[in-house]
mmCIF file of C-alpha atoms in Angstrom:
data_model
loop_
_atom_site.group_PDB
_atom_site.id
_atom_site.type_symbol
_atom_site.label_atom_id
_atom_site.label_comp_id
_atom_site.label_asym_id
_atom_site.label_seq_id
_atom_site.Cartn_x
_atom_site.Cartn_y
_atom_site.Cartn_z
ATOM 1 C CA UNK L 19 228.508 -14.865 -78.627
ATOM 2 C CA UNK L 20 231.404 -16.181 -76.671
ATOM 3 C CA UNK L 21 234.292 -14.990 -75.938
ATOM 4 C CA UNK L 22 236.746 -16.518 -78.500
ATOM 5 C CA UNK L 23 239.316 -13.521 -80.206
ATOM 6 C CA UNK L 24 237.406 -11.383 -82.716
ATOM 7 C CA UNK L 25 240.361 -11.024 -85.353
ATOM 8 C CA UNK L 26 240.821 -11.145 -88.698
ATOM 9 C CA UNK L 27 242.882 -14.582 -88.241
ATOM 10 C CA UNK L 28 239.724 -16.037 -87.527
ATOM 11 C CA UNK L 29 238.348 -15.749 -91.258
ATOM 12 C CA UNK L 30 240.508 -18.874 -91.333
ATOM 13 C CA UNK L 31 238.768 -20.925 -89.028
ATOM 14 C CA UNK L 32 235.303 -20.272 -89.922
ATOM 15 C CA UNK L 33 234.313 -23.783 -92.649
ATOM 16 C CA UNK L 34 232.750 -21.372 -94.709
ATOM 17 C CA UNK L 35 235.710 -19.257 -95.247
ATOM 18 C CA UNK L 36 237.853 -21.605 -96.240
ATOM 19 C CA UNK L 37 235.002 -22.259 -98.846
ATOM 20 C CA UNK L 38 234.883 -18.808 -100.004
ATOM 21 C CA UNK L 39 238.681 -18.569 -100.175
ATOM 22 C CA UNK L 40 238.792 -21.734 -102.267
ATOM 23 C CA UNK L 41 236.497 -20.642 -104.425
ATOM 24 C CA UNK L 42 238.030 -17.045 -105.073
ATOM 25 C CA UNK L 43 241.454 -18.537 -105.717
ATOM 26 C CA UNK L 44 239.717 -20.684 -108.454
ATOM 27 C CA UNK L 45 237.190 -18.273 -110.363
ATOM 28 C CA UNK L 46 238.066 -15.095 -109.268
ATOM 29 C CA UNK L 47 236.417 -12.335 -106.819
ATOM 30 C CA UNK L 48 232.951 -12.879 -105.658
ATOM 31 C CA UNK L 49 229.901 -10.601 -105.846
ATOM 32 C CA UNK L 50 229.332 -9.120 -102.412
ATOM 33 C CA UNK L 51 225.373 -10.690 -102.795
ATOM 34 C CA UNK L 52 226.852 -14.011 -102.858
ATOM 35 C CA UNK L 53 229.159 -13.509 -100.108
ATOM 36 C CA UNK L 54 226.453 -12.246 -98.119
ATOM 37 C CA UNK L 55 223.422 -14.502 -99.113
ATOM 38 C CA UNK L 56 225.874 -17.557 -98.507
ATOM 39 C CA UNK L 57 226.950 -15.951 -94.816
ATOM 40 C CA UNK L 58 223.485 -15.769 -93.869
ATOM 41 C CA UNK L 59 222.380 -18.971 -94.860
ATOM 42 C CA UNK L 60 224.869 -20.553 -92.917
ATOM 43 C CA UNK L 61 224.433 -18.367 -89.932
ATOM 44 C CA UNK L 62 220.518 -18.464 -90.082
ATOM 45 C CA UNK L 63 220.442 -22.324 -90.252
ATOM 46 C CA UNK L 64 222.656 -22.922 -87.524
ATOM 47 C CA UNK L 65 221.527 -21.399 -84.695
ATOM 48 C CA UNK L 66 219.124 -19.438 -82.560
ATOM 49 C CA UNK L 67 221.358 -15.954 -83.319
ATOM 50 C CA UNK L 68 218.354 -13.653 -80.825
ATOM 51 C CA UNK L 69 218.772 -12.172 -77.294
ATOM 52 C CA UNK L 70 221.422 -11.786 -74.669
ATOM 53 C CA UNK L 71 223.111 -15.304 -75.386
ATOM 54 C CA UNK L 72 222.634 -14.417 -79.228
ATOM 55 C CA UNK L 73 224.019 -11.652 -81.358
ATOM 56 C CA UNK L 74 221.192 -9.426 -81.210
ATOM 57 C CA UNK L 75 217.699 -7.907 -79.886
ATOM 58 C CA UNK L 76 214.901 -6.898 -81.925
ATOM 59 C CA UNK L 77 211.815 -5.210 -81.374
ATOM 60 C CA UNK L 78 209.335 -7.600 -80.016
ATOM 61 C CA UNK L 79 212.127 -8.880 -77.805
ATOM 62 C CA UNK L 80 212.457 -5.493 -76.125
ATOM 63 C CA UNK L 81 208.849 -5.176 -74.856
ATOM 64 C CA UNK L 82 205.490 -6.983 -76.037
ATOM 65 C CA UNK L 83 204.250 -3.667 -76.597
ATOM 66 C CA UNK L 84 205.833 -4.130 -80.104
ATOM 67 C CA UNK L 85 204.060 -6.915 -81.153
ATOM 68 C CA UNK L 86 200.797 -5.946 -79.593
ATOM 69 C CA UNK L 87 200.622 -2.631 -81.599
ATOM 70 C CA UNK L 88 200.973 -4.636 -84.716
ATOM 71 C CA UNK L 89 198.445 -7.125 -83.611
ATOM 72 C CA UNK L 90 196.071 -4.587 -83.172
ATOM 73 C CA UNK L 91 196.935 -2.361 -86.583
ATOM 74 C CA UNK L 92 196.132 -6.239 -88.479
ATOM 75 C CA UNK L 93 192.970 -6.401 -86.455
ATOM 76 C CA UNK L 94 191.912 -2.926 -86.903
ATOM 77 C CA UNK L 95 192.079 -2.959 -90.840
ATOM 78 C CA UNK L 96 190.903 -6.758 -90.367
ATOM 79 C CA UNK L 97 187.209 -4.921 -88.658
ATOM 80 C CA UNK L 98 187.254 -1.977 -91.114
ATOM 81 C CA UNK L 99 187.622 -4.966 -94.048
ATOM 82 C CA UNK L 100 184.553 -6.095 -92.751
ATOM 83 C CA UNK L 101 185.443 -8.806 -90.193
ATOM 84 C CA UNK L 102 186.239 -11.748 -93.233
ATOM 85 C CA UNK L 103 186.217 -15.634 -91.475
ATOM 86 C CA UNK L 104 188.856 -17.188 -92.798
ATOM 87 C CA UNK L 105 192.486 -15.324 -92.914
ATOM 88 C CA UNK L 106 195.838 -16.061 -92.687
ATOM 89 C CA UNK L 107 198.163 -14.849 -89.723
ATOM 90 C CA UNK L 108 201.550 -15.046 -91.871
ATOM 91 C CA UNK L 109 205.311 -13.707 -90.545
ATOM 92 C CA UNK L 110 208.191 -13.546 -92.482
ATOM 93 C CA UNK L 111 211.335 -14.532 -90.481
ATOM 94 C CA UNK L 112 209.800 -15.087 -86.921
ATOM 95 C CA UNK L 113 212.790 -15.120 -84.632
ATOM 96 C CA UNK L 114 211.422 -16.886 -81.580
ATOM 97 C CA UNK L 115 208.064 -16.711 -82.070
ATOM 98 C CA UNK L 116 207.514 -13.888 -79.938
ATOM 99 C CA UNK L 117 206.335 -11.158 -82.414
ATOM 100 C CA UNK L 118 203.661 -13.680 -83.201
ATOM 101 C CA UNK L 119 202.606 -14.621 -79.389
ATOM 102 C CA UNK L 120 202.035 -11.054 -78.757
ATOM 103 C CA UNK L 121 200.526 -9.948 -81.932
ATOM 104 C CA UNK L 122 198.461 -12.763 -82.056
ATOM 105 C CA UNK L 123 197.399 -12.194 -78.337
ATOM 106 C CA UNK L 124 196.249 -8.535 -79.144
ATOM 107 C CA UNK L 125 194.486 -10.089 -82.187
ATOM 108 C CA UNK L 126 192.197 -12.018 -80.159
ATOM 109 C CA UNK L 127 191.407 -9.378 -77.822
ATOM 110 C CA UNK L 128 189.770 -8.128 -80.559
ATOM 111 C CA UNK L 129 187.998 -11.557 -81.877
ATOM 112 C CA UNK L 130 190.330 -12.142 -84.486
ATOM 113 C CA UNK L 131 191.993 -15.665 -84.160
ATOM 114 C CA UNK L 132 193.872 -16.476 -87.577
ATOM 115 C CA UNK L 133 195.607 -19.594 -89.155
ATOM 116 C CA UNK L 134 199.083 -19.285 -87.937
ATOM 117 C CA UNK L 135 201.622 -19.488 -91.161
ATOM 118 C CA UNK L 136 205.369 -18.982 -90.419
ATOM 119 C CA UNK L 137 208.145 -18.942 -93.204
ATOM 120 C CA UNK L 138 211.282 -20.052 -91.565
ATOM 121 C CA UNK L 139 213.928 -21.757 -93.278
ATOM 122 C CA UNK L 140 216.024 -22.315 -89.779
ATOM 123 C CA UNK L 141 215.304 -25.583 -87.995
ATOM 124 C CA UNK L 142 216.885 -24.314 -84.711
ATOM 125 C CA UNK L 143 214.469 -21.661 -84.824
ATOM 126 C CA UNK L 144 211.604 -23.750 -85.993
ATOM 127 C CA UNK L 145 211.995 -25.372 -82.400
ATOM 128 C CA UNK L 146 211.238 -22.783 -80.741
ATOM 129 C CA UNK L 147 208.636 -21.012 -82.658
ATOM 130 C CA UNK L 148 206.627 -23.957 -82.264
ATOM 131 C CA UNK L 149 206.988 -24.286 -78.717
ATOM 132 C CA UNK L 150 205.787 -20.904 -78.763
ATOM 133 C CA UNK L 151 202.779 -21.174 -81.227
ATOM 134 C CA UNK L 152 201.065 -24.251 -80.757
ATOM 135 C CA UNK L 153 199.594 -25.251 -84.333
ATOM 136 C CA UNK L 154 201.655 -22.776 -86.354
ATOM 137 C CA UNK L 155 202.452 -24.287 -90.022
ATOM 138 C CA UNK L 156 205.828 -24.091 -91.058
ATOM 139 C CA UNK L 157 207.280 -22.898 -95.145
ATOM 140 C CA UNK L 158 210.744 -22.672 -96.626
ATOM 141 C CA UNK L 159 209.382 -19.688 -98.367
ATOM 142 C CA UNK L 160 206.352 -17.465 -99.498
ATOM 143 C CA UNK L 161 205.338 -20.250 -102.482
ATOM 144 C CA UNK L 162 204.143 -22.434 -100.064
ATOM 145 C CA UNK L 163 201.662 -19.919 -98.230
ATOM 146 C CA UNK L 164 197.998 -21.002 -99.224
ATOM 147 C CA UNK L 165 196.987 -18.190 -101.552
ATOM 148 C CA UNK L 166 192.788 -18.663 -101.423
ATOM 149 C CA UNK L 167 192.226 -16.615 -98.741
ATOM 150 C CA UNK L 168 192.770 -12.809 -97.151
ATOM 151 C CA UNK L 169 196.954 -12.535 -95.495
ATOM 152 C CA UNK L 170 197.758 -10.671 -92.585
ATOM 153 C CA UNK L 171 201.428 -10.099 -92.917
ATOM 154 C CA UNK L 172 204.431 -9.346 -90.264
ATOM 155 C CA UNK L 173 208.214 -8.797 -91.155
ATOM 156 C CA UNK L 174 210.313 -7.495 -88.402
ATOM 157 C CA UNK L 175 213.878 -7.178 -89.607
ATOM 158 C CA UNK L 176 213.635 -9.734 -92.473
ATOM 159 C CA UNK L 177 214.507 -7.596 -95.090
ATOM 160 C CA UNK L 178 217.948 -6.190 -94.013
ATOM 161 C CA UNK L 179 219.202 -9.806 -94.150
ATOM 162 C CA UNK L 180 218.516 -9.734 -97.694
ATOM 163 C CA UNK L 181 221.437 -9.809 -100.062
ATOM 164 C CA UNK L 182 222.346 -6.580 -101.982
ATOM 165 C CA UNK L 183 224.418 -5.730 -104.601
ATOM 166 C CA UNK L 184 227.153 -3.154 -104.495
ATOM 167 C CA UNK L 185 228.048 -0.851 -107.492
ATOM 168 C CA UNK L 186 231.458 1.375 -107.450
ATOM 169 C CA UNK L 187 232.322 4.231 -109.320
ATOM 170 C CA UNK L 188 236.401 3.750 -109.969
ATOM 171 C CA UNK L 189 238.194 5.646 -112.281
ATOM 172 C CA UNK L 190 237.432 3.338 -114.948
ATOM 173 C CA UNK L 191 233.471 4.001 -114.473
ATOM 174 C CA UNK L 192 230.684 1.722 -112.105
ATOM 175 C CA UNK L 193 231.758 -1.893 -111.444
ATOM 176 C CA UNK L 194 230.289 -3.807 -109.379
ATOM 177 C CA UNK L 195 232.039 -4.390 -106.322
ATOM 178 C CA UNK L 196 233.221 -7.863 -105.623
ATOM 179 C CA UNK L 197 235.051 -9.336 -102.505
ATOM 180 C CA UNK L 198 238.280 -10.863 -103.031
ATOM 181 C CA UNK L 199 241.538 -11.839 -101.634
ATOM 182 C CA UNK L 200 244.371 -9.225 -100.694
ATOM 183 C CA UNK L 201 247.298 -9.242 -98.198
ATOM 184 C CA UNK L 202 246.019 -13.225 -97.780
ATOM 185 C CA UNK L 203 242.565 -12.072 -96.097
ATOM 186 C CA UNK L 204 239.360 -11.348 -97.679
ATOM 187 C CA UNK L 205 239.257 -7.598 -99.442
ATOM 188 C CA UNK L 206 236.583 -5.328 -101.928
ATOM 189 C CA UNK L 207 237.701 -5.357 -105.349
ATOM 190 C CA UNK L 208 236.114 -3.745 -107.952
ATOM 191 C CA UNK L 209 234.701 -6.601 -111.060
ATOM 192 C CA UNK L 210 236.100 -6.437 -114.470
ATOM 193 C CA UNK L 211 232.358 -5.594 -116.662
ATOM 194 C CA UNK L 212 231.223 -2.134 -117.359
ATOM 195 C CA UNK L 213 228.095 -1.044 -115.274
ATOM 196 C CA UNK L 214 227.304 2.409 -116.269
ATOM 197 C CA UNK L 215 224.279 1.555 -117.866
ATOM 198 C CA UNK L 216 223.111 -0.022 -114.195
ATOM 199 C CA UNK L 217 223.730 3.487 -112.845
ATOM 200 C CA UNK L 218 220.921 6.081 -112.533
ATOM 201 C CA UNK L 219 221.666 8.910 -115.249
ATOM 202 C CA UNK L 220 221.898 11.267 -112.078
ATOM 203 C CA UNK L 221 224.117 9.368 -110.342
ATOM 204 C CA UNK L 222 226.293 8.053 -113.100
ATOM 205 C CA UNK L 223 228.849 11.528 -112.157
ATOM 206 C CA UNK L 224 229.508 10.643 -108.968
ATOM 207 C CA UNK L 225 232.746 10.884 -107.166
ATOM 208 C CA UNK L 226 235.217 7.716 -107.519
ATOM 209 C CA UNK L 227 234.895 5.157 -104.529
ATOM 210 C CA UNK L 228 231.325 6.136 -104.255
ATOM 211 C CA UNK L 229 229.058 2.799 -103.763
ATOM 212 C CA UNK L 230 225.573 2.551 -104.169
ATOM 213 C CA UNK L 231 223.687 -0.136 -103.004
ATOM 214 C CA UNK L 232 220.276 -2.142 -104.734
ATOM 215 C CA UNK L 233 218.136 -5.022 -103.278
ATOM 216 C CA UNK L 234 217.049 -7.257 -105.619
ATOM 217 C CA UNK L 235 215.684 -9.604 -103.368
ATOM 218 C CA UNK L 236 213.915 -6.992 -101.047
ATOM 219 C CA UNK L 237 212.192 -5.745 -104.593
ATOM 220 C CA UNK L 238 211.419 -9.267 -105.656
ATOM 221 C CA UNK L 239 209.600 -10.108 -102.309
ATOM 222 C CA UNK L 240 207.837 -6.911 -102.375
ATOM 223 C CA UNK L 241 206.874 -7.592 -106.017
ATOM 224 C CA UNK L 242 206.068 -11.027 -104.825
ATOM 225 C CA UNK L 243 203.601 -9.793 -101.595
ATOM 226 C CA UNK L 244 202.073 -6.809 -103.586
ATOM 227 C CA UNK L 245 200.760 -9.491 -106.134
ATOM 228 C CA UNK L 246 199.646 -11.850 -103.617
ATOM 229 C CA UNK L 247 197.597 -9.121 -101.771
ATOM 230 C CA UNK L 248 195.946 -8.218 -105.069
ATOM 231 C CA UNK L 249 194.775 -11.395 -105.479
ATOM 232 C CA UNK L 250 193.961 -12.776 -101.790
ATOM 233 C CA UNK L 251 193.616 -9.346 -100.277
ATOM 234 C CA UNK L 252 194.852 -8.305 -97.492
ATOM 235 C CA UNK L 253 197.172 -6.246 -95.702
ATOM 236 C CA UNK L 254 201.084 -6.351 -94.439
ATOM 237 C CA UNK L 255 203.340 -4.310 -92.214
ATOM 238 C CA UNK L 256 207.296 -4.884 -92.940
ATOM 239 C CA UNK L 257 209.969 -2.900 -90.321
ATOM 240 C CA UNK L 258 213.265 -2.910 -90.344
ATOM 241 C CA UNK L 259 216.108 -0.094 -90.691
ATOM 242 C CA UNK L 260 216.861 1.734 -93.387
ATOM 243 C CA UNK L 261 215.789 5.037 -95.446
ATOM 244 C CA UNK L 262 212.909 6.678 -96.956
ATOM 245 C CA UNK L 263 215.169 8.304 -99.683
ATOM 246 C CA UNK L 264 217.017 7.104 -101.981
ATOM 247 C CA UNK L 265 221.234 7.642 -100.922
ATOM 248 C CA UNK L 266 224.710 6.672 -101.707
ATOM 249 C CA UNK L 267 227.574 4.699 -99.327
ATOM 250 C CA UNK L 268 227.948 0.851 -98.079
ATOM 251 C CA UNK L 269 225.889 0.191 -95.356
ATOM 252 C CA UNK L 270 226.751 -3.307 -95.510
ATOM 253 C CA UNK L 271 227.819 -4.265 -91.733
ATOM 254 C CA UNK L 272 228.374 -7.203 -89.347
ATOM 255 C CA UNK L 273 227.013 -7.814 -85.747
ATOM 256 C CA UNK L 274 228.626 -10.845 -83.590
ATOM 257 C CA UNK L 275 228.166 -10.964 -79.548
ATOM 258 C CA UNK L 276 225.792 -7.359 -79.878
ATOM 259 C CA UNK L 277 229.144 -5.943 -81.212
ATOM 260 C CA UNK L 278 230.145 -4.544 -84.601
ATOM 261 C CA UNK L 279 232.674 -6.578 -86.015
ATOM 262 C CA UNK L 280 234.741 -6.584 -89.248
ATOM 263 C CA UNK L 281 232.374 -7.907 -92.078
ATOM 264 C CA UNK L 282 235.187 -10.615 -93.215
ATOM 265 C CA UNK L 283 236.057 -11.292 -89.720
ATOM 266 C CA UNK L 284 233.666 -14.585 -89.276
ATOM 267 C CA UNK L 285 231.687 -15.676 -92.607
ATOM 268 C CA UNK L 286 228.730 -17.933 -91.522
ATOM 269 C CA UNK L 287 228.993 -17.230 -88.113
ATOM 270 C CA UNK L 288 227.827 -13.617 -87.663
ATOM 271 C CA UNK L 289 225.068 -11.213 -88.876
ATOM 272 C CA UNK L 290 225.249 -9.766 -91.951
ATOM 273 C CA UNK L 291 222.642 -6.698 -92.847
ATOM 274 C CA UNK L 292 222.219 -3.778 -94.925
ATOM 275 C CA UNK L 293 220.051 -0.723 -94.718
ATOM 276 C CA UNK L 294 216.877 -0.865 -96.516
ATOM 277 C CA UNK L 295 216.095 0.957 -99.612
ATOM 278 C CA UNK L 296 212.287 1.722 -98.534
ATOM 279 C CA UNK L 297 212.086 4.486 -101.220
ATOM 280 C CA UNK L 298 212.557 1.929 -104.136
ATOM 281 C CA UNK L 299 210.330 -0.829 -102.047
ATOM 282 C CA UNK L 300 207.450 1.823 -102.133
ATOM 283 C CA UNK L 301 207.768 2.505 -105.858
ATOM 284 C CA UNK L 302 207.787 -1.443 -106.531
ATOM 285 C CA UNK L 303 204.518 -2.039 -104.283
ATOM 286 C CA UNK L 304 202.907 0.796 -106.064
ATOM 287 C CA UNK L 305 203.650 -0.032 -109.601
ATOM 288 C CA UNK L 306 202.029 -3.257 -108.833
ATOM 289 C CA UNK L 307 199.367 -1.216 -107.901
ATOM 290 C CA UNK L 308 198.613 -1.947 -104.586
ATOM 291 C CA UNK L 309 198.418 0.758 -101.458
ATOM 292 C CA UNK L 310 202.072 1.676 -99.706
ATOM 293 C CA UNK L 311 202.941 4.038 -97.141
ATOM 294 C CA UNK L 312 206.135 4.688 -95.011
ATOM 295 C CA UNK L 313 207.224 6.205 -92.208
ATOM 296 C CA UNK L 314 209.482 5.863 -89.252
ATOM 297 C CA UNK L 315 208.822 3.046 -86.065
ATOM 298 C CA UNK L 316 208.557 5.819 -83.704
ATOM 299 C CA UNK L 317 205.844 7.982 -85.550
ATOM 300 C CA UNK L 318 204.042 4.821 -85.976
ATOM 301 C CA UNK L 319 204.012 3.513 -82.695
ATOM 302 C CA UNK L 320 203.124 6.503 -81.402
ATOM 303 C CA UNK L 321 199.964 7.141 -83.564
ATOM 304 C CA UNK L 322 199.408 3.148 -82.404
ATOM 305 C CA UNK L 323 198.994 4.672 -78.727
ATOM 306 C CA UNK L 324 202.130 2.510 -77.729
ATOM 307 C CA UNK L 325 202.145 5.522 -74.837
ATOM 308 C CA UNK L 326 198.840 4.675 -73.186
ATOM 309 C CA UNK L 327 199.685 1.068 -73.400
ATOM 310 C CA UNK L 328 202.975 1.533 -71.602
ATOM 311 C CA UNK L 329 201.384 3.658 -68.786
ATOM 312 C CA UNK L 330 198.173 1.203 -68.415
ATOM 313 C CA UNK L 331 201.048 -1.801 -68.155
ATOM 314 C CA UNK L 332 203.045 0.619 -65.664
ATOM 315 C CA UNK L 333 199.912 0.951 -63.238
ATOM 316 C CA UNK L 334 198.945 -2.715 -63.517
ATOM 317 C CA UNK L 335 202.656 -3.344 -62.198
ATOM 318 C CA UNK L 336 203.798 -0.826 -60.728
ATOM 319 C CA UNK L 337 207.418 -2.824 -60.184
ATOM 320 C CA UNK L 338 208.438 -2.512 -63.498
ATOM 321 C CA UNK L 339 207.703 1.019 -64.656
ATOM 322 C CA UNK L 340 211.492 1.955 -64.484
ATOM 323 C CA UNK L 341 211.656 -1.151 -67.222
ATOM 324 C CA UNK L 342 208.531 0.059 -69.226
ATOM 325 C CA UNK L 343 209.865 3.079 -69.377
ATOM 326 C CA UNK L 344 213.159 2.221 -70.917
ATOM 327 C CA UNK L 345 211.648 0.036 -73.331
ATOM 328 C CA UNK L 346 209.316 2.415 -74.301
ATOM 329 C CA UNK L 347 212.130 4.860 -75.124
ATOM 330 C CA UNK L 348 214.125 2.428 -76.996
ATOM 331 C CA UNK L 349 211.373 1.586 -79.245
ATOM 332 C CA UNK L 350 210.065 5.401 -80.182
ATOM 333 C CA UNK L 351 213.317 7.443 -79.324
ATOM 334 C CA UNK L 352 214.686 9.294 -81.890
ATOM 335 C CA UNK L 353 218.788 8.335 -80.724
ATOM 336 C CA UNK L 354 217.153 5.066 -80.691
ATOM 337 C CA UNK L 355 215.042 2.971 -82.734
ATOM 338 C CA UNK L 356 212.484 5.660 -83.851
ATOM 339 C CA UNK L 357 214.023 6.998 -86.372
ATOM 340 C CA UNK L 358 216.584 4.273 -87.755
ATOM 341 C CA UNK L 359 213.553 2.021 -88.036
ATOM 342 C CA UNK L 360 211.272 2.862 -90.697
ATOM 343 C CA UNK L 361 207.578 1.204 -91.296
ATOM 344 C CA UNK L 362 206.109 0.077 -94.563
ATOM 345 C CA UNK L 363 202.360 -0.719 -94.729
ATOM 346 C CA UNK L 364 201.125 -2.415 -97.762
ATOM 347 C CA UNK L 365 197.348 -3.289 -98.341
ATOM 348 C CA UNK L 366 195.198 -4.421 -100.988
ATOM 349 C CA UNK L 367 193.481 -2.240 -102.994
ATOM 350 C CA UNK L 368 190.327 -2.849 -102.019
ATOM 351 C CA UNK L 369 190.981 -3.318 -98.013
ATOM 352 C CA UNK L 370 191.557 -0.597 -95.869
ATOM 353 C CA UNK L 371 194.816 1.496 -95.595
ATOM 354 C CA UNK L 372 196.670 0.660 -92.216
ATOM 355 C CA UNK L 373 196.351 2.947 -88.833
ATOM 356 C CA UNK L 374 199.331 5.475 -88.250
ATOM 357 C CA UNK L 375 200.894 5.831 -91.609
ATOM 358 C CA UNK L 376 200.308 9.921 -92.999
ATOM 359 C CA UNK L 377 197.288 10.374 -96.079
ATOM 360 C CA UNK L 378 199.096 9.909 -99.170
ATOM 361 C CA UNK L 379 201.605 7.410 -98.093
ATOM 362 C CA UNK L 380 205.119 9.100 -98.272
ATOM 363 C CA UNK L 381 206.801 10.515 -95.770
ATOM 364 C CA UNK L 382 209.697 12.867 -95.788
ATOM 365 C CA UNK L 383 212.417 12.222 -93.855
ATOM 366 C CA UNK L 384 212.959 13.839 -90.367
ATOM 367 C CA UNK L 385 215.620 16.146 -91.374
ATOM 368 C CA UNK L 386 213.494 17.085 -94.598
ATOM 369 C CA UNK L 387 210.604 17.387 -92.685
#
């Protein structure tokens, strides 16, 4: 992260900024989904953004206990499938590679030893994930997977970084909400086209200033997997935060250094995310007919046994229990990870549903429950 001032005089400094700024004064306010799929192109590209040096920690960089419960929920429906020869291992963003290493690892404890595919459109990254999976075949993007044989599928917060499009209700009706230039630093505006008919009918009443938030891209990749597992076959687990029913608000926010920052502080040069909208997600997978289920990281890991595991790693080293413990607690803990993260198992129709996720595939939110 460094330690350079985090203030909103550094939107000047950041190359990308400049760009943005040039290209507001020119044609007018931007759609936040530009602004954001430009950031994170920039930022992905660049650097290795993971771990303590980075600007965050995910799962499978907390404890291989993460990856090795997904490894084994691949290889479990792999057996029920009937054991097929030739499958693809395939992970969507792979961070370091260390998702894969693990999962991968619990795989062949189990005689399961896929083709390694990786889409990863960062070279910085690339480095590393190779160093990590010797053999592992590179691809800009999800065309380029071979599509001939069964897919086992892993995204760990891929979709967040997807860009959305805001819509806000102002006193003129829905717009969609752009990000321009005010006071000389970057601002929300509202744009100048009518977007009622966008709205739901339900929500079309709602208060001025309210935003709501789609994915397009998150329901395009969906749309793109469920079609590719009902041809291939197959089976896919995707986590990452966000919410099992549908809501209102901007969850649109920006990590630099493992700290919230300003989202126009640092374009290109910090995180950008946004809650996921697993409630639509579902509905797209299952109108393409394919198997989907949700629930939350912790329910799932728990019905994975992640407990056992932690207490047969605590006994094998009995040095790091303290550690095991923690980790364990960050990953299932409901004022942790448990409930923000939420699980989304897809499968083929005619392969087996996925270990851990409830009969019938929805599941209510906690405080619902």
């Amino acid at each position: 992260g460094g330690s350079r001032p985090r203030c909103m005089s550094e939107a000047e400094q950041t190359a990308l900024a400049a760009s943005f700024r040039r290209l507001i004064e020119r044609h007018g306010p931007m759609p936040v989904s530009r602004y954001m799929g430009e950031s994170n192109a920039r930022y992905y590209t660049t650097r290795d953004p993971l771990g303590a040096a980075g600007d965050f920690t995910t799962a499978p960089e907390i404890s291989q206990m993460f990856g090795e419960m997904a490894g084994l929920w691949l290889a479990d429906i792999w057996a029920r499938a009937g054991r097929p020869a030739d499958v693809l291992y395939v992970e969507l963003g792979p961070g370091r590679g260390t998702l894969a290493r693990d999962a991968l690892r619990a795989m062949a404890s189990q005689g399961l030893r896929p083709e390694v595919h990786l889409v990863e459109g960062s070279d910085a990254l690339r480095q590393v994930q190779s160093e990590a999976l010797a053999g592992a075949r590179f691809h800009d993007s999800l065309d380029t997977v071979p599509g001939d044989r069964p897919m086992l599928l892993l995204a760990n917060e891929f979709l967040d970084a997807l860009p959305i499009r805001q819509l806000v209700r102002t006193a003129k009706g829905w717009r969609e909400r752009m990000v321009g230039i005010e006071d000389d630093g970057f601002a929300f505006v509202s744009g100048p086209s009518p977007l009622d008919e966008a709205v739901p009918e339900a929500q079309r009443a709602a208060p001025v200033d309210t935003v709501i938030e789609t994915g397009p891209a998150a329901a395009a990749l969906v749309e793109a997997l469920a079609q590719r597992f009902d041809v291939q076959g197959g089976a896919g687990l995707l986590v990452d935060y966000g919410h099992l029913e549908p809501r209102t608000g901007s969850t649109l926010q920006a990590v630099r250094g493992h700290q919230k920052v300003d989202v126009f502080v640092a374009p290109g040069e910090m995180d950008l995310t946004a809650h996921v909208d697993f409630a639509t997600l579902d509905l797209v997978a299952r109108r393409e007919g394919i198997a989907s289920s949700l629930t939350t990281q912790g329910a799932w890991l728990t019905a994975m046994g992640i407990g056992l595991r932690a207490q047969a790693l605590a006994k094998a080293s009995p040095a790091r229990a303290e550690e095991l413990r923690v980790a364990h607690e960050r990953l299932v803990g409901r004022e942790a990870m448990g409930e923000l993260f939420k699980c989304m198992a897809l499968s083929a129709r005619d392969w087996p549903r996925g270990a851990g996720f409830p009969e019938g595939g929805r599941r209510q939110a906690p405080d619902a429950a």
